[in-house]
Amino acid sequence: LSSGAFVAVDQLGSIGSVAMWTVGSGGDAIVRTSGALVLGASSVGGRLRATAAGGNLTDTGGVSVLGAAGASFATLAPGASIVLDTLSVAGPISPVTAAVGGFGGTGGDATIVNAFAVNLASWQVQGRLTLTATTGGITDSGTSVVGGDATFTTLAPNAPITLDSTSVGGRTGFVTSGPAGHVAYIAPGAVTLSSTSVGGSLCVVAAGPIADAGPVVVAGASSFQAVAPRAAITRDTFDPP
């Protein structure tokens, strides 16, 4: 394999699994199918862009993306979902889906499990988002929108979650462990917390009302700030230490 050589296959029909192998930071890979896309075991040295134009986007083997530019995953058909649970993406991750009926509609969900820390770049999931980082924290570096509910989980002890550019149209849940497993969430609108378990401290700042719709358990200190005029804070399932 030549270092820096790239793969670009953007007119595939509905086929079996697709595996890609490139070497070096310039070894980008672009794949697009007219139907569903199944990613097989792959190793991309640069950036990965994967698009399923007419179906779901899934993986069946470990998908490693080592480039600093990260990876983007998109489903274009309304209601099509993304389920990627064997990722190892070192750079930013950008999922894009479309729900039937637009934001908060039917389908268009995304489930992502990444072996490294997760940095969310600019993206939009019109359905629900379930995001898990197995060995690091979760952050965002671009404007992000979730139409439905969202759950953010770090599995490693003391891995924090820091989100300051993510808007969630539905309920938002967080899961961390360990005394340094802090959660800081700055939301551009209202926040409704779903079932949440935080090993460290929890700080929520919202440009709208703050409420809870499930048990919220926080081992450390908690801070809730509704910065919009006349925005209320309502917590009736909150369990402080």
Short mmCIF file of C-alpha atoms in Angstrom, two decimals:
data_model
loop_
_atom_site.label_atom_id
_atom_site.label_comp_id
_atom_site.label_asym_id
_atom_site.label_seq_id
_atom_site.Cartn_x
_atom_site.Cartn_y
_atom_site.Cartn_z
CA LEU A 1 0.00 0.00 0.00
CA SER A 2 1.29 3.46 -0.89
CA SER A 3 1.28 6.05 1.87
CA GLY A 4 -1.13 8.88 1.08
CA ALA A 5 -2.99 7.05 -1.70
CA PHE A 6 -6.75 7.50 -1.40
CA VAL A 7 -9.93 5.57 -2.18
CA ALA A 8 -12.95 7.24 -3.81
CA VAL A 9 -15.92 5.06 -4.74
CA ASP A 10 -19.09 7.14 -4.93
CA GLN A 11 -21.41 5.33 -7.38
CA LEU A 12 -21.89 1.93 -5.80
CA GLY A 13 -25.25 0.19 -5.95
CA SER A 14 -26.74 -1.86 -3.12
CA ILE A 15 -23.99 -4.39 -2.37
CA GLY A 16 -22.56 -6.45 0.49
CA SER A 17 -20.13 -5.08 3.05
CA VAL A 18 -17.46 -2.58 1.98
CA ALA A 19 -13.93 -2.69 3.40
CA MET A 20 -11.37 0.08 2.89
CA TRP A 21 -7.64 0.17 3.60
CA THR A 22 -5.41 3.25 3.24
CA VAL A 23 -2.10 4.31 4.77
CA GLY A 24 -0.86 7.72 5.91
CA SER A 25 -2.54 11.01 6.78
CA GLY A 26 -3.39 11.67 3.13
CA GLY A 27 -4.97 8.25 2.70
CA ASP A 28 -8.59 9.42 2.63
CA ALA A 29 -11.52 7.18 1.75
CA ILE A 30 -14.87 8.20 0.24
CA VAL A 31 -17.65 5.67 -0.25
CA ARG A 32 -21.25 6.27 -1.30
CA THR A 33 -23.94 3.73 -2.14
CA SER A 34 -27.32 4.21 -3.78
CA GLY A 35 -28.90 1.93 -1.17
CA ALA A 36 -27.82 0.79 2.28
CA LEU A 37 -24.13 0.75 3.26
CA VAL A 38 -22.49 -1.89 5.45
CA LEU A 39 -18.91 -1.12 6.50
CA GLY A 40 -16.71 -4.17 6.94
CA ALA A 41 -13.44 -4.27 8.87
CA SER A 42 -11.49 -1.24 7.61
CA SER A 43 -8.45 0.89 8.36
CA VAL A 44 -8.27 4.43 6.98
CA GLY A 45 -5.11 6.44 7.55
CA GLY A 46 -6.71 9.76 6.59
CA ARG A 47 -10.30 10.93 6.59
CA LEU A 48 -13.37 8.75 5.98
CA ARG A 49 -16.61 9.95 4.36
CA ALA A 50 -19.31 7.30 4.18
CA THR A 51 -22.79 7.94 2.73
CA ALA A 52 -25.78 5.66 2.27
CA ALA A 53 -28.12 7.43 -0.12
CA GLY A 54 -31.02 5.00 0.05
CA GLY A 55 -30.83 2.97 3.26
CA ASN A 56 -29.21 2.41 6.64
CA LEU A 57 -25.50 2.73 7.46
CA THR A 58 -24.07 0.00 9.68
CA ASP A 59 -20.81 -1.83 10.45
CA THR A 60 -19.93 -5.50 10.79
CA GLY A 61 -16.26 -5.22 11.77
CA GLY A 62 -13.85 -2.81 13.40
CA VAL A 63 -13.65 0.48 11.49
CA SER A 64 -10.47 2.40 12.30
CA VAL A 65 -9.98 6.00 11.12
CA LEU A 66 -6.66 7.51 12.19
CA GLY A 67 -6.63 10.83 10.32
CA ALA A 68 -6.89 14.13 12.18
CA ALA A 69 -9.87 15.15 10.03
CA GLY A 70 -11.90 12.26 11.44
CA ALA A 71 -14.97 10.74 9.82
CA SER A 72 -18.41 11.70 8.58
CA PHE A 73 -21.32 9.28 8.27
CA ALA A 74 -24.54 10.17 6.48
CA THR A 75 -27.85 8.57 5.56
CA LEU A 76 -29.86 10.60 3.06
CA ALA A 77 -33.16 8.70 2.92
CA PRO A 78 -35.79 9.94 5.42
CA GLY A 79 -36.09 7.45 8.27
CA ALA A 80 -32.81 5.65 7.54
CA SER A 81 -30.60 5.08 10.57
CA ILE A 82 -26.92 4.91 11.49
CA VAL A 83 -25.73 2.08 13.76
CA LEU A 84 -21.94 2.00 14.15
CA ASP A 85 -20.73 0.20 17.26
CA THR A 86 -17.19 -0.88 16.34
CA LEU A 87 -15.62 2.50 15.53
CA SER A 88 -12.10 3.65 16.40
CA VAL A 89 -12.08 7.23 15.09
CA ALA A 90 -9.23 9.41 16.34
CA GLY A 91 -10.52 12.71 14.93
CA PRO A 92 -13.90 14.47 14.89
CA ILE A 93 -17.07 12.51 14.13
CA SER A 94 -19.99 13.93 12.13
CA PRO A 95 -23.20 11.88 11.83
CA VAL A 96 -26.02 13.10 9.59
CA THR A 97 -29.51 11.58 9.31
CA ALA A 98 -32.96 12.59 8.09
CA ALA A 99 -36.19 11.67 9.88
CA VAL A 100 -39.56 11.19 8.23
CA GLY A 101 -41.29 14.51 8.85
CA GLY A 102 -38.08 16.39 9.65
CA PHE A 103 -36.54 17.10 13.04
CA GLY A 104 -38.07 15.01 15.82
CA GLY A 105 -39.96 12.90 13.27
CA THR A 106 -39.92 9.14 12.73
CA GLY A 107 -36.63 7.30 12.29
CA GLY A 108 -33.39 9.01 11.37
CA ASP A 109 -31.73 7.71 14.54
CA ALA A 110 -27.98 7.35 15.14
CA THR A 111 -26.15 4.98 17.49
CA ILE A 112 -22.38 5.40 17.69
CA VAL A 113 -19.84 3.62 19.90
CA ASN A 114 -16.26 4.85 19.57
CA ALA A 115 -13.21 3.23 21.13
CA PHE A 116 -11.51 6.62 21.63
CA ALA A 117 -12.66 9.95 22.99
CA VAL A 118 -15.40 11.54 20.87
CA ASN A 119 -15.16 15.02 19.38
CA LEU A 120 -18.42 15.95 17.65
CA ALA A 121 -17.93 18.24 14.68
CA SER A 122 -20.78 20.08 12.92
CA TRP A 123 -23.56 17.57 12.34
CA GLN A 124 -27.29 16.92 12.59
CA VAL A 125 -29.31 13.88 13.61
CA GLN A 126 -33.00 14.46 12.99
CA GLY A 127 -34.04 11.47 15.10
CA ARG A 128 -32.56 10.10 18.32
CA LEU A 129 -28.83 10.00 19.16
CA THR A 130 -27.11 7.44 21.38
CA LEU A 131 -23.40 8.19 21.69
CA THR A 132 -20.82 6.23 23.69
CA ALA A 133 -17.08 6.84 24.17
CA THR A 134 -15.42 3.76 25.64
CA THR A 135 -11.96 5.11 26.60
CA GLY A 136 -12.20 8.91 26.73
CA GLY A 137 -14.43 11.92 27.10
CA ILE A 138 -17.04 13.52 24.85
CA THR A 139 -16.78 17.08 23.51
CA ASP A 140 -18.17 19.12 20.63
CA SER A 141 -16.27 21.45 18.31
CA GLY A 142 -19.03 22.49 15.91
CA THR A 143 -22.72 23.30 15.86
CA SER A 144 -24.67 20.11 16.50
CA VAL A 145 -28.41 19.42 16.38
CA VAL A 146 -30.45 16.42 17.57
CA GLY A 147 -34.14 16.42 16.67
CA GLY A 148 -35.16 13.71 19.16
CA ASP A 149 -33.75 12.44 22.44
CA ALA A 150 -30.01 12.16 23.06
CA THR A 151 -27.91 10.09 25.46
CA PHE A 152 -24.20 10.70 25.98
CA THR A 153 -22.15 8.05 27.82
CA THR A 154 -18.50 7.72 28.78
CA LEU A 155 -17.52 4.25 29.96
CA ALA A 156 -14.01 4.95 31.25
CA PRO A 157 -13.83 6.09 34.89
CA ASN A 158 -13.31 9.86 35.26
CA ALA A 159 -13.96 10.57 31.56
CA PRO A 160 -15.88 13.89 31.35
CA ILE A 161 -18.56 15.19 28.99
CA THR A 162 -18.36 18.82 27.84
CA LEU A 163 -20.90 20.08 25.30
CA ASP A 164 -21.40 23.77 24.53
CA SER A 165 -22.61 23.74 20.90
CA THR A 166 -25.19 20.96 20.91
CA SER A 167 -28.94 21.50 20.66
CA VAL A 168 -31.29 18.65 21.60
CA GLY A 169 -34.95 18.87 20.65
CA GLY A 170 -36.03 16.02 22.94
CA ARG A 171 -34.71 14.84 26.29
CA THR A 172 -31.01 14.69 27.17
CA GLY A 173 -29.33 12.05 29.32
CA PHE A 174 -25.75 11.72 30.58
CA VAL A 175 -23.82 8.80 32.06
CA THR A 176 -20.33 9.07 33.59
CA SER A 177 -18.45 7.35 36.41
CA GLY A 178 -15.71 8.31 38.84
CA PRO A 179 -15.24 11.52 40.85
CA ALA A 180 -13.74 13.34 37.83
CA GLY A 181 -16.49 12.19 35.49
CA HIS A 182 -17.92 15.70 35.27
CA VAL A 183 -20.66 16.85 32.91
CA ALA A 184 -20.90 20.43 31.62
CA TYR A 185 -23.72 21.17 29.19
CA ILE A 186 -24.44 24.62 27.75
CA ALA A 187 -27.61 24.46 25.64
CA PRO A 188 -28.90 27.10 23.19
CA GLY A 189 -32.49 26.36 24.25
CA ALA A 190 -34.54 24.51 26.83
CA VAL A 191 -33.22 21.35 28.50
CA THR A 192 -35.20 18.34 29.69
CA LEU A 193 -33.01 15.81 31.47
CA SER A 194 -33.85 12.14 31.03
CA SER A 195 -32.39 9.39 33.24
CA THR A 196 -28.92 10.60 34.17
CA SER A 197 -26.10 9.26 36.35
CA VAL A 198 -23.04 11.46 36.86
CA GLY A 199 -20.02 10.29 38.84
CA GLY A 200 -18.59 13.80 39.20
CA SER A 201 -20.28 17.20 39.09
CA LEU A 202 -23.10 18.34 36.82
CA CYS A 203 -23.44 21.84 35.37
CA VAL A 204 -26.33 22.70 33.06
CA VAL A 205 -26.76 26.16 31.53
CA ALA A 206 -29.77 26.65 29.27
CA ALA A 207 -31.17 29.54 27.24
CA GLY A 208 -34.62 28.32 28.25
CA PRO A 209 -36.38 26.32 30.97
CA ILE A 210 -34.70 23.34 32.65
CA ALA A 211 -36.74 20.30 33.72
CA ASP A 212 -36.26 16.58 34.37
CA ALA A 213 -38.21 13.64 33.01
CA GLY A 214 -36.34 10.81 34.74
CA PRO A 215 -34.08 10.12 37.74
CA VAL A 216 -31.06 12.44 37.85
CA VAL A 217 -28.34 11.09 40.17
CA VAL A 218 -25.22 13.20 40.71
CA ALA A 219 -22.39 12.10 43.02
CA GLY A 220 -20.74 15.54 43.07
CA ALA A 221 -21.94 19.12 43.09
CA SER A 222 -24.74 20.31 40.80
CA SER A 223 -25.46 23.65 39.16
CA PHE A 224 -28.49 24.59 37.05
CA GLN A 225 -28.76 27.97 35.33
CA ALA A 226 -31.67 29.08 33.14
CA VAL A 227 -30.33 32.30 31.62
CA ALA A 228 -33.34 33.35 29.53
CA PRO A 229 -35.75 35.89 31.08
CA ARG A 230 -38.58 34.16 32.99
CA ALA A 231 -37.17 30.69 32.22
CA ALA A 232 -38.04 28.26 35.03
CA ILE A 233 -36.12 25.40 36.63
CA THR A 234 -38.21 22.38 37.66
CA ARG A 235 -36.52 19.36 39.25
CA ASP A 236 -38.74 16.71 40.79
CA THR A 237 -36.66 13.56 40.21
CA PHE A 238 -33.30 15.00 41.22
CA ASP A 239 -31.13 12.98 43.62
CA PRO A 240 -28.13 15.00 44.87
CA PRO A 241 -25.41 13.37 47.00
#
